[in-house]
Coordinates of C-alpha atoms in Angstrom, one line a residue:
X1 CA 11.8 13.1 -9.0
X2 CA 13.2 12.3 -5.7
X3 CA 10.0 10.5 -4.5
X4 CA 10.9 8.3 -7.4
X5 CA 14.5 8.2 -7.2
X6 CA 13.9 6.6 -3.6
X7 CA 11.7 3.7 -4.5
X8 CA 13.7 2.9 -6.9
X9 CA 17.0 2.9 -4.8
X10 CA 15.3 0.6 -2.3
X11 CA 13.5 -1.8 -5.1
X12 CA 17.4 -1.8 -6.2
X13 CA 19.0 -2.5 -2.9
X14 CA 16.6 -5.2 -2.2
X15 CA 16.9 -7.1 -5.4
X16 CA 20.6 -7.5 -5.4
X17 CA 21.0 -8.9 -2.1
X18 CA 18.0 -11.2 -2.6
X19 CA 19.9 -12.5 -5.4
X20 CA 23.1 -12.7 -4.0
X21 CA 24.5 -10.1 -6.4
X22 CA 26.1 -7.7 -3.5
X23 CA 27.0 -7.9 -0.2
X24 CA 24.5 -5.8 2.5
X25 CA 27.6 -4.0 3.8
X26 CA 28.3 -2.9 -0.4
X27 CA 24.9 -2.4 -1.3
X28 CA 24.6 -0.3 1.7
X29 CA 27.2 2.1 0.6
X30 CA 27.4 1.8 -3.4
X31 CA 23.6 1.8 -4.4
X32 CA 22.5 4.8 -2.3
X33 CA 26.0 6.9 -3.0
X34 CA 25.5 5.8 -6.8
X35 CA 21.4 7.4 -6.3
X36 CA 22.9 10.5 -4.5
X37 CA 24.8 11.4 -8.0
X38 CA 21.6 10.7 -10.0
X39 CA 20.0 13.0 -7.8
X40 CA 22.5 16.0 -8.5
X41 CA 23.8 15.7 -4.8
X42 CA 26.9 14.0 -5.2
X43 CA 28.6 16.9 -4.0
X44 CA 27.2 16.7 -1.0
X45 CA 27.4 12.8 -0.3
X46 CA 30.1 13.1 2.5
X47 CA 28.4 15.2 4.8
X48 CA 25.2 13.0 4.8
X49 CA 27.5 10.6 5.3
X50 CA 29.0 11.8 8.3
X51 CA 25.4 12.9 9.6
X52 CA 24.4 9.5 9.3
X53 CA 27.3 8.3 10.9
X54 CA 26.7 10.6 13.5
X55 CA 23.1 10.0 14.3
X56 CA 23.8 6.1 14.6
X57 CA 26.9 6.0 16.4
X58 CA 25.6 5.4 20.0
X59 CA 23.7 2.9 18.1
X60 CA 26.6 0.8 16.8
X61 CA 28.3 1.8 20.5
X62 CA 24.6 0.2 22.5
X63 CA 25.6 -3.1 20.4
X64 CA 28.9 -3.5 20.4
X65 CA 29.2 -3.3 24.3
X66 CA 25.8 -5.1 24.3
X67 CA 27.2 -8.0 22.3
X68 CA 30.1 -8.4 24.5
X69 CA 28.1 -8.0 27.7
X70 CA 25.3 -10.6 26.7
X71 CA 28.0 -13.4 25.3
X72 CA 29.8 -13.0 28.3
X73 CA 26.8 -14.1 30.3
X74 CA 25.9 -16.8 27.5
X75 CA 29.9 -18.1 28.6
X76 CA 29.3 -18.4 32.1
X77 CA 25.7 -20.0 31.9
X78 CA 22.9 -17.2 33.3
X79 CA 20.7 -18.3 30.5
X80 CA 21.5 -22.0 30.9
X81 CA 18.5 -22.5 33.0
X82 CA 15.7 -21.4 30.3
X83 CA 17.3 -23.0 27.5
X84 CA 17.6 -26.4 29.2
X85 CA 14.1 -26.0 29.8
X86 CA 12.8 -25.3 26.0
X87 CA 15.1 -27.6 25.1
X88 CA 13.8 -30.6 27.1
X89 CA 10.5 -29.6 25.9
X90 CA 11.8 -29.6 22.0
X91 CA 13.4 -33.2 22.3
X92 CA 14.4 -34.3 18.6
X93 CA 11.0 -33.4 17.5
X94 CA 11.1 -30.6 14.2
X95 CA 7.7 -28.9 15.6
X96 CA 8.8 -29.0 19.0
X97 CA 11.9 -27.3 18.2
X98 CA 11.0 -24.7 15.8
X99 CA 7.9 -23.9 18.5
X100 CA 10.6 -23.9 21.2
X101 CA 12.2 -21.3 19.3
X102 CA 9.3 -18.6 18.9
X103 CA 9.0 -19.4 23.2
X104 CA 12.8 -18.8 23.7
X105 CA 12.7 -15.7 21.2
X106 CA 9.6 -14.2 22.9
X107 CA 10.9 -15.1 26.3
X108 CA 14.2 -12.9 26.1
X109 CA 12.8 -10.6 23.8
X110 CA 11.6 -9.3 27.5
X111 CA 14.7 -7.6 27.8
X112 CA 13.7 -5.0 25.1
X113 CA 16.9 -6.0 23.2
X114 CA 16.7 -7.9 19.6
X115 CA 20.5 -8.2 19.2
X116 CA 20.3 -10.4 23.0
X117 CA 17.8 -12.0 22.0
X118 CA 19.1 -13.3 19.2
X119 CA 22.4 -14.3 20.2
X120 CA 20.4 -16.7 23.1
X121 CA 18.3 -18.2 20.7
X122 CA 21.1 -18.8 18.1
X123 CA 23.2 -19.8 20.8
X124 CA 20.7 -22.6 22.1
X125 CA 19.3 -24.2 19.0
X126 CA 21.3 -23.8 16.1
X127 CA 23.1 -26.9 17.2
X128 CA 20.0 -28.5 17.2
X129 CA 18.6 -27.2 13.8
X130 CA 22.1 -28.2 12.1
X131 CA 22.3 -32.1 13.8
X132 CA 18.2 -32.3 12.7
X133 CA 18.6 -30.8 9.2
X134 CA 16.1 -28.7 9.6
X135 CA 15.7 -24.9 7.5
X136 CA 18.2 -22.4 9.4
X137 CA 16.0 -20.0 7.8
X138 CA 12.8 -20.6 9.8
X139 CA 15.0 -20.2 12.9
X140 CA 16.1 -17.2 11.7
X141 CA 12.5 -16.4 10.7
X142 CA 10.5 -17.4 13.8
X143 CA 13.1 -15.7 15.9
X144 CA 12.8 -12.2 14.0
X145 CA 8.9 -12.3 13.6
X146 CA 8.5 -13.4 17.6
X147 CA 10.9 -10.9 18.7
X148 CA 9.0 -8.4 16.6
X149 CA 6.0 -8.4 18.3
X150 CA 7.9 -8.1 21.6
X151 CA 9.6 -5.4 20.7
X152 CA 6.4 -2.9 21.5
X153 CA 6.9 -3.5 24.9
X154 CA 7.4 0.3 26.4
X155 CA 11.3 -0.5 26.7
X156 CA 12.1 -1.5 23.5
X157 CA 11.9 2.0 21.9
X158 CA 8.9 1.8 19.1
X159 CA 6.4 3.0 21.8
X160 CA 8.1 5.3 23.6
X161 CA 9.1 7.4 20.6
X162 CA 5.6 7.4 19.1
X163 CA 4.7 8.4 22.8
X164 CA 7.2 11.1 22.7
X165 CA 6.1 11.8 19.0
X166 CA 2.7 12.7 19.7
X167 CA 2.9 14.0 23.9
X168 CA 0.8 11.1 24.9
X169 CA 2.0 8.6 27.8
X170 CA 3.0 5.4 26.5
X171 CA 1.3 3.4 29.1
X172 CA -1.8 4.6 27.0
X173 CA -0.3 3.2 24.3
X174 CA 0.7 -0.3 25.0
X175 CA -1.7 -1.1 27.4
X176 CA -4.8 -1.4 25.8
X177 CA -2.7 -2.7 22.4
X178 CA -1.7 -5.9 24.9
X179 CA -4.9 -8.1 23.9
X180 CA -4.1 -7.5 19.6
X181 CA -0.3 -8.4 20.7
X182 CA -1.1 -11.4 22.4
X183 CA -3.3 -12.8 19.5
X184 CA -0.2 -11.4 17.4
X185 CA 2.1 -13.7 19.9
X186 CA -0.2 -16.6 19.3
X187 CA -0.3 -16.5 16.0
X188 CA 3.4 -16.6 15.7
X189 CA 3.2 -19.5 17.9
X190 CA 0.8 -21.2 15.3
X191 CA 2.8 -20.2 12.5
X192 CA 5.8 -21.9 13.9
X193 CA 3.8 -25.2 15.0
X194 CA 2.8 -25.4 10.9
X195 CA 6.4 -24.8 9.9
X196 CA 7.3 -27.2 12.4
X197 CA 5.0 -29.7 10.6
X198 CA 6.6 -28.7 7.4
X199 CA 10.2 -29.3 8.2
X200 CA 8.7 -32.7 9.7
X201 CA 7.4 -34.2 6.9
X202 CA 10.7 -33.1 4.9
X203 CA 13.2 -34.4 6.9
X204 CA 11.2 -37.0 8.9
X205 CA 12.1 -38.0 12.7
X206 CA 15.6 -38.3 13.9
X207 CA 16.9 -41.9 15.5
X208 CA 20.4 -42.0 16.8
X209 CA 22.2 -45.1 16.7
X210 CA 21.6 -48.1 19.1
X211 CA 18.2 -46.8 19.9
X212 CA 15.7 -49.5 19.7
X213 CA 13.0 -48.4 16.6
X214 CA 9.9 -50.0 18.2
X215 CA 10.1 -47.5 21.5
X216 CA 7.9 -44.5 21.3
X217 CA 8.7 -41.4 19.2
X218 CA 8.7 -39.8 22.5
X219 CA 11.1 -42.0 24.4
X220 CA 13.4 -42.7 21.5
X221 CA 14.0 -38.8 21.1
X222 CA 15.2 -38.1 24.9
X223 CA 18.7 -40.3 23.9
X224 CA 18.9 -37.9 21.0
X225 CA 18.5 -35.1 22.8
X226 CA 21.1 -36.1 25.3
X227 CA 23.6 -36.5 22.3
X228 CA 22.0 -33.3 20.4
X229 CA 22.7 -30.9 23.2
X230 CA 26.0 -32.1 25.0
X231 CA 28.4 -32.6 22.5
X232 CA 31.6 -31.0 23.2
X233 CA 33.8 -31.9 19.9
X234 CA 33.7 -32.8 16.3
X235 CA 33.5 -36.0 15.7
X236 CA 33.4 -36.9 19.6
X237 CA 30.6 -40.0 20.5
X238 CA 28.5 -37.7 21.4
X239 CA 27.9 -35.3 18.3
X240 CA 27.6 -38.8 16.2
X241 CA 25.0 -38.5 13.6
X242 CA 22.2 -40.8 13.8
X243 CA 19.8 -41.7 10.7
X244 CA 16.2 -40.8 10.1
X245 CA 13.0 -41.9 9.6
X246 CA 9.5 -41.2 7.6
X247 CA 8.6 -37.9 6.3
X248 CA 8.9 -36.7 2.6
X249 CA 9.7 -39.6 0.5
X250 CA 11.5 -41.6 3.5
X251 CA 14.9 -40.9 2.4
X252 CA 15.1 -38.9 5.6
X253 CA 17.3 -36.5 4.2
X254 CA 16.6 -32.5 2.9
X255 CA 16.1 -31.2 -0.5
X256 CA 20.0 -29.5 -0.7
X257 CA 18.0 -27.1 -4.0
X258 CA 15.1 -26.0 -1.9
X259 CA 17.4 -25.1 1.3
X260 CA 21.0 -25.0 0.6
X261 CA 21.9 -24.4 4.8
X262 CA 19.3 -27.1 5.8
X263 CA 21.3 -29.9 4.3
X264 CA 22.8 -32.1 6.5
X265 CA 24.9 -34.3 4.2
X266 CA 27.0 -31.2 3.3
X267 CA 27.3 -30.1 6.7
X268 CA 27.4 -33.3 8.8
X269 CA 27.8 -31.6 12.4
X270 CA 26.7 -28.8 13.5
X271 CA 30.3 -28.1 14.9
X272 CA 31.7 -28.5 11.9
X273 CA 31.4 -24.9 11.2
X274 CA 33.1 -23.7 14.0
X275 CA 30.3 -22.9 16.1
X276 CA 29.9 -24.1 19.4
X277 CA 26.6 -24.8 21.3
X278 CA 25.8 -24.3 24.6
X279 CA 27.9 -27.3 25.7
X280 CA 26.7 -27.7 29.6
X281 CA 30.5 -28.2 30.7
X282 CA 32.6 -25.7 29.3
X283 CA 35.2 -24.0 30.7
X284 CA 33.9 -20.7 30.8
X285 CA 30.5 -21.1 32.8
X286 CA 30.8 -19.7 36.5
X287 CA 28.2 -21.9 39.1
X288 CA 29.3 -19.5 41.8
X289 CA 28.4 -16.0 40.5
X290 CA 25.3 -17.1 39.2
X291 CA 23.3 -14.3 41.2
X292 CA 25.9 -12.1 40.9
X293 CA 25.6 -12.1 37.5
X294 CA 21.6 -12.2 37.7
X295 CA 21.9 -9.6 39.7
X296 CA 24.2 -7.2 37.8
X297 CA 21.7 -8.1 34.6
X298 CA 18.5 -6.9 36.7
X299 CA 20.4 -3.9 37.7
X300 CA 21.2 -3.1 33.7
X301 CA 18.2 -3.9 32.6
X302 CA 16.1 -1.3 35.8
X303 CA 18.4 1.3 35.1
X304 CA 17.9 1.0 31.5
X305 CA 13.8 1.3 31.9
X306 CA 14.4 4.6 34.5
X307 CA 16.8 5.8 31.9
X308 CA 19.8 6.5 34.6
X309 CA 21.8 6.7 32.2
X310 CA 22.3 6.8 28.0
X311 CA 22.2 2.9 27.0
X312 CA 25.6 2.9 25.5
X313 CA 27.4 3.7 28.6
X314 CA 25.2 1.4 30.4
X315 CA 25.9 -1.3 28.4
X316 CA 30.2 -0.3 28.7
X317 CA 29.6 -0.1 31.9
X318 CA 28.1 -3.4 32.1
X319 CA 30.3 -5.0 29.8
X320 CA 33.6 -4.2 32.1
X321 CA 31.9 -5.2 35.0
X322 CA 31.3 -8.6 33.8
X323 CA 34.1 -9.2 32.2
X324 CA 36.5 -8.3 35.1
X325 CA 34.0 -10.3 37.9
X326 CA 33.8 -13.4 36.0
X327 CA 37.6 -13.4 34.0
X328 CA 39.5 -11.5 36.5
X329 CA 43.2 -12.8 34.7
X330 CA 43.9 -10.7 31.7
X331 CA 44.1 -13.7 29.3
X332 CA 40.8 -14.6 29.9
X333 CA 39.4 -11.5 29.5
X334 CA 41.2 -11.6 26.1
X335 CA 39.7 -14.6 24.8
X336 CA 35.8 -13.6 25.6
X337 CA 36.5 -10.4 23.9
X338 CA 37.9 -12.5 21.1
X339 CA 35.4 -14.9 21.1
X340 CA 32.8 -12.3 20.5
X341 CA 34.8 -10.3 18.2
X342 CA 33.3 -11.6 14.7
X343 CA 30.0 -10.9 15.8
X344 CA 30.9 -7.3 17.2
X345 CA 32.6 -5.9 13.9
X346 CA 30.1 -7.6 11.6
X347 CA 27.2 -5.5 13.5
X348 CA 28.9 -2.6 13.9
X349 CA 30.0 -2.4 10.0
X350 CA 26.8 -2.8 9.1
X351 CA 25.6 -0.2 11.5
X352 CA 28.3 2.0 10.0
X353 CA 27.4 0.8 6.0
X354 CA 23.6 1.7 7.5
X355 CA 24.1 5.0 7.8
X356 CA 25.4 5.6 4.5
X357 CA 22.0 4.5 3.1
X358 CA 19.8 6.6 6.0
X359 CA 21.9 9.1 5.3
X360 CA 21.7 9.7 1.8
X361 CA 17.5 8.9 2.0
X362 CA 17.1 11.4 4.8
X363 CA 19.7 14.3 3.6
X364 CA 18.4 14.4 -0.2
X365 CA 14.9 14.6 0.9
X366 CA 14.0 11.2 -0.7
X367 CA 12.5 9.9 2.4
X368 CA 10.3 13.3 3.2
X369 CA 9.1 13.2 -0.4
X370 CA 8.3 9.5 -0.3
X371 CA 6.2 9.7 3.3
X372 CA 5.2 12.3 2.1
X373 CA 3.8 11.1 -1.4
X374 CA 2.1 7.8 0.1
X375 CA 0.0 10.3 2.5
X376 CA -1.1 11.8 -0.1
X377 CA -2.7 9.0 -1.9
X378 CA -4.6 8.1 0.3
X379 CA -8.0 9.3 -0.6
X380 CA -10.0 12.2 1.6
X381 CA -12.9 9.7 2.3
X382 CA -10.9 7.5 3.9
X383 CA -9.8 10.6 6.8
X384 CA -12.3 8.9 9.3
X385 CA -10.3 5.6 9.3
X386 CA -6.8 7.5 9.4
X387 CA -5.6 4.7 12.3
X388 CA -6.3 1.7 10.3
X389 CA -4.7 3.7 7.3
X390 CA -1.7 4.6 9.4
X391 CA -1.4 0.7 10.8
X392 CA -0.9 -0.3 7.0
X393 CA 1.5 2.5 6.2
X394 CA 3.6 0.8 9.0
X395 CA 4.1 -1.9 7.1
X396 CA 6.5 -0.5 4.2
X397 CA 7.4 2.7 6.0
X398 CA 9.2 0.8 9.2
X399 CA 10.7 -1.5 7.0
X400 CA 12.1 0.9 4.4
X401 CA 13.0 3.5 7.2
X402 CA 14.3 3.8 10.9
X403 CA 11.9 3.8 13.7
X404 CA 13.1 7.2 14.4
X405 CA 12.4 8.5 10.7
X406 CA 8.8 6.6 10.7
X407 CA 7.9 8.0 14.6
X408 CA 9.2 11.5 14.7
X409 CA 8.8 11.9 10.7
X410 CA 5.8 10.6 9.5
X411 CA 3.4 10.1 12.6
X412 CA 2.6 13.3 12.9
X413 CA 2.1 13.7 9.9
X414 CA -0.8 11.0 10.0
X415 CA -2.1 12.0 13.1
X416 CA -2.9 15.6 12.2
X417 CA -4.8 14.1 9.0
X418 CA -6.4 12.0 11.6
X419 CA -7.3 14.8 13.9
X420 CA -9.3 16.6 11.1
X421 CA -11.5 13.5 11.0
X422 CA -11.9 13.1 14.6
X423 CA -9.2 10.1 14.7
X424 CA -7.2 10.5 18.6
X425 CA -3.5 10.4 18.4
X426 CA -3.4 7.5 21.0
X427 CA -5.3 5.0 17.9
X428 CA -2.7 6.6 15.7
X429 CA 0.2 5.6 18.0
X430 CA -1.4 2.3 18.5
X431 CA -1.9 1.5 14.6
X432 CA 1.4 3.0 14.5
X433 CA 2.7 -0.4 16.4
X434 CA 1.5 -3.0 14.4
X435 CA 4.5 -3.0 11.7
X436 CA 7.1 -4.0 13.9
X437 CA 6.8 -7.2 13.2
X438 CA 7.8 -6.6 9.8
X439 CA 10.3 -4.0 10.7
X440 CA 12.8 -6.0 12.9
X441 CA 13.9 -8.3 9.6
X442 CA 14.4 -4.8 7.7
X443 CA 18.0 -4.4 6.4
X444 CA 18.3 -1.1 8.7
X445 CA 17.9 -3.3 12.0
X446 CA 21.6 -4.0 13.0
X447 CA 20.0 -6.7 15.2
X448 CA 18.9 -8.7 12.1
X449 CA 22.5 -9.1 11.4
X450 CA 23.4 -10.5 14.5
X451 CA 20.6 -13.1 13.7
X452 CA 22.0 -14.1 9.9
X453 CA 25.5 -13.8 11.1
X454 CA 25.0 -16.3 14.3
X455 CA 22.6 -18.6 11.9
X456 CA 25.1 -18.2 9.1
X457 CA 22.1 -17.6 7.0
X458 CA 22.1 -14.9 3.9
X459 CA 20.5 -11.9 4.6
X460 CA 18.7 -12.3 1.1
X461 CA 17.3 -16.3 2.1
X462 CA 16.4 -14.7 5.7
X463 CA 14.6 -12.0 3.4
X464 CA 12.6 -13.9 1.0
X465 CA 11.4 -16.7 3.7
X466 CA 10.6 -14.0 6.5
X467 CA 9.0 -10.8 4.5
X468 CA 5.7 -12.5 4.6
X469 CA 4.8 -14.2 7.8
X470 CA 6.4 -11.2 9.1
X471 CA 4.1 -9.0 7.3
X472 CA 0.8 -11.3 7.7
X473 CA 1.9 -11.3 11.4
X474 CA 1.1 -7.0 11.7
X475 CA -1.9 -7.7 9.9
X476 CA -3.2 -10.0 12.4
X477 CA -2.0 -7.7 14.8
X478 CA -4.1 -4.4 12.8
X479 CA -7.1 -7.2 12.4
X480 CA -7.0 -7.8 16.3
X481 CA -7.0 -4.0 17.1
X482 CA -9.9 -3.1 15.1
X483 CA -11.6 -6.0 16.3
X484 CA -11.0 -5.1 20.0
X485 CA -11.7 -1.8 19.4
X486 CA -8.4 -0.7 20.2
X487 CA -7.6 0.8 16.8

């Protein structure tokens, strides 16, 4: 009953914000306290609540702080550097850009952190994407599947729980996984080349006003870049729109009905919104604390690796730090606080509305009987191949549950079936890898809602586009470990 009762509570979830019926912050909270009734535990709804809560806490804490420590050194230009140089290489060219995304993405995504990582890539092309007209959801979706594959990296938490899971060293783990990620990197790569393509032919190329038509496509782009990335203002010369050419049916323009965001005549500047780009002479950036601020983000990111201290009050620490170096007048500091506000309370809400739905799955038992149900199936003559067994279980299992549920729940689960056949733990915790791809676009990422928020993208459009590639991305992944002979 309750194996049942939690597919169906996910299928339920899932559908209504795909369709726009709820809100992820209310669907988060009605549909699984609503399922804890049906399942006679209603009575009992407020402490799994409060568990929940409990459990993700430092969570919400880790990005909070994280979101104000990382926007501060957005404002004062310590990423200025990298993006200038993916956006030079993008121009006004569609696959250009939507490449230069999947680069920028995979390049932060170094840091171990998707919520950074997607606040620097929002930051630096969503102007871009906006004054093109191409899909805000294959930024959103490039981003999350790139950073996905990143996120094994031994700092980033996947391996080092299924390390800590199963008492093997992680290095053992993600070393020998780093050939099947790379071909996973590169595929993303290639996947964002074709969508490039895609969005090319719909929307065509971009020429801005007074450029001359015959020049080349790559000369003519470089004056659009120029306006593309340094407009300060609505409606100033810079941000004016310019008109486009080829692709589709030559119109130029996008399909409003097959991408509602990626329509440019309702949404003629990408400032328009309120959302400002990386404009390369605002007030807030700060030339002279440059390696200061480098500095301080080395430090954060060392100490998080030798785990000096718990994230969170790394990440406070951090956060105060920055903000009194670089805004040491109180009013200042005010406005970077506000500036970052929206994106703070939207991420931790959902955090908060997250734990609701963990909650309830983990304190009725629903998620125990469901792992423990799709173990089951799986039938006894397929013991001998319990890593490439576990590697598509990773698939739905990270996406439908935390990372901590999946590791410290289910893995061990799978690797004492695997054990009886002769499977080692380390190809379990490797196989046990190749669905984060998938998992960093699940609605129990509070990254992801850092992404949809900064994009201004639903969480249901981000949903349908990414599920896929996403998925198809761990497969390659799986295919490249067995391949190897890694898996």
């Amino acid at each position: 009953m309750l194996t049942f009762l939690g597919f169906v509570m996910i299928a339920t979830f899932l559908v209504l914000i795909m369709m726009k019926k709820m809100s992820p912050i209310a669907a988060l909270v009605l549909i699984p306290a609503l399922f804890c009734v049906f399942a006679g535990k209603g009575a009992h709804l407020g402490d799994y609540v409060i568990d929940g809560v409990g459990k993700l806490a430092p969570t919400a804490a880790m990005l909070m702080f994280a979101i104000v420590y990382f926007g501060v050194m957005i404002d004062v230009g310590l990423f200025d550097p990298i993006v200038r140089g993916i956006l030079r290489f993008c121009k006004a060219d569609p696959v250009r850009v939507v490449v230069g995304t999947a680069v920028l993405a995979a390049i932060v995504s170094l840091d171990g952190d998707g919520s950074t990582t997607f606040m620097i890539t929002v930051s630096a092309m969503y102007p871009l994407y906006k004054r093109l007209g191409l899909s805000l959801v294959v930024m959103t979706g490039v981003a999350a599947t790139a950073n996905g594959v990143m996120n094994t990296l031994p700092w980033g938490g996947p391996t080092a729980r299924a390390a800590t899971a199963l008492k093997v060293d992680a290095s053992d783990i993600f070393v020998p996984m780093i050939p099947a990620l790379a071909v996973g990197l590169l595929f993303v790569f290639g996947l964002a080349y074709v969508l490039g393509l895609k969005e090319r032919r719909r929307i065509g190329t971009l020429v801005m006003p007074g450029d001359d038509a015959e020049r080349p496509a790559e000369e003519a782009a470089e004056p659009a870049e120029e306006r593309l990335l340094v407009a300060t203002a609505p409606g100033s010369a810079t941000g004016s729109a310019g008109s486009r050419t080829g692709g589709g049916s030559g119109s130029g323009t996008s399909d409003p009905a097959a991408d509602p965001a990626a329509d440019p005549a309702a949404d003629p500047s990408p400032y328009e919104d309120g959302f400002q780009g990386l404009d390369p002479r605002r007030a807030t950036l700060r030339p002279r604390l440059y390696w200061f601020n480098a500095g301080l983000t080395v430090a954060l990111l060392a100490a998080m690796i030798m785990e000096l201290l718990p994230i969170p009050v790394l990440f406070l620490i951090g956060a105060a730090l920055a903000l009194t170096v670089n805004f040491p007048h109180m009013p200042d500091q005010k406005a970077r606080i506000a500036a970052h506000a929206d994106n703070v309370l939207n991420v931790a809400g959902m955090v908060f509305a997250a734990a609701v739905f963990t909650g309830v799955l983990s304190g009725t038992g629903m998620v125990k009987h469901m792992a423990d149900w799709l173990v089951g199936v799986v039938p006894e003559g397929m013991g001998p191949h319990m890593a490439l067994v576990t590697g598509l279980l990773s698939l739905p299992l990270t996406y439908f549950m935390s990372n901590d549920g999946f590791y410290f729940g289910v893995l061990p689960v799978l690797a004492e079936a695997g054990a009886a056949h002769g499977v080692s733990p380390l190809e379990i915790a490797r196989a046990a890898l190749v669905g984060q791809a998938l998992h960093m676009s699940s609605p129990l990422v509070p990254a992801v809602y850092v992404l949809v928020g900064m994009a201004k993208v639903e969480f249901g459009d981000h949903t349908r586009f990414t599920v896929k590639w996403a998925a198809l991305t761990s497969l390659v992944v799986l295919g490249a470990g067995m391949l190897f002979g890694i898996i």
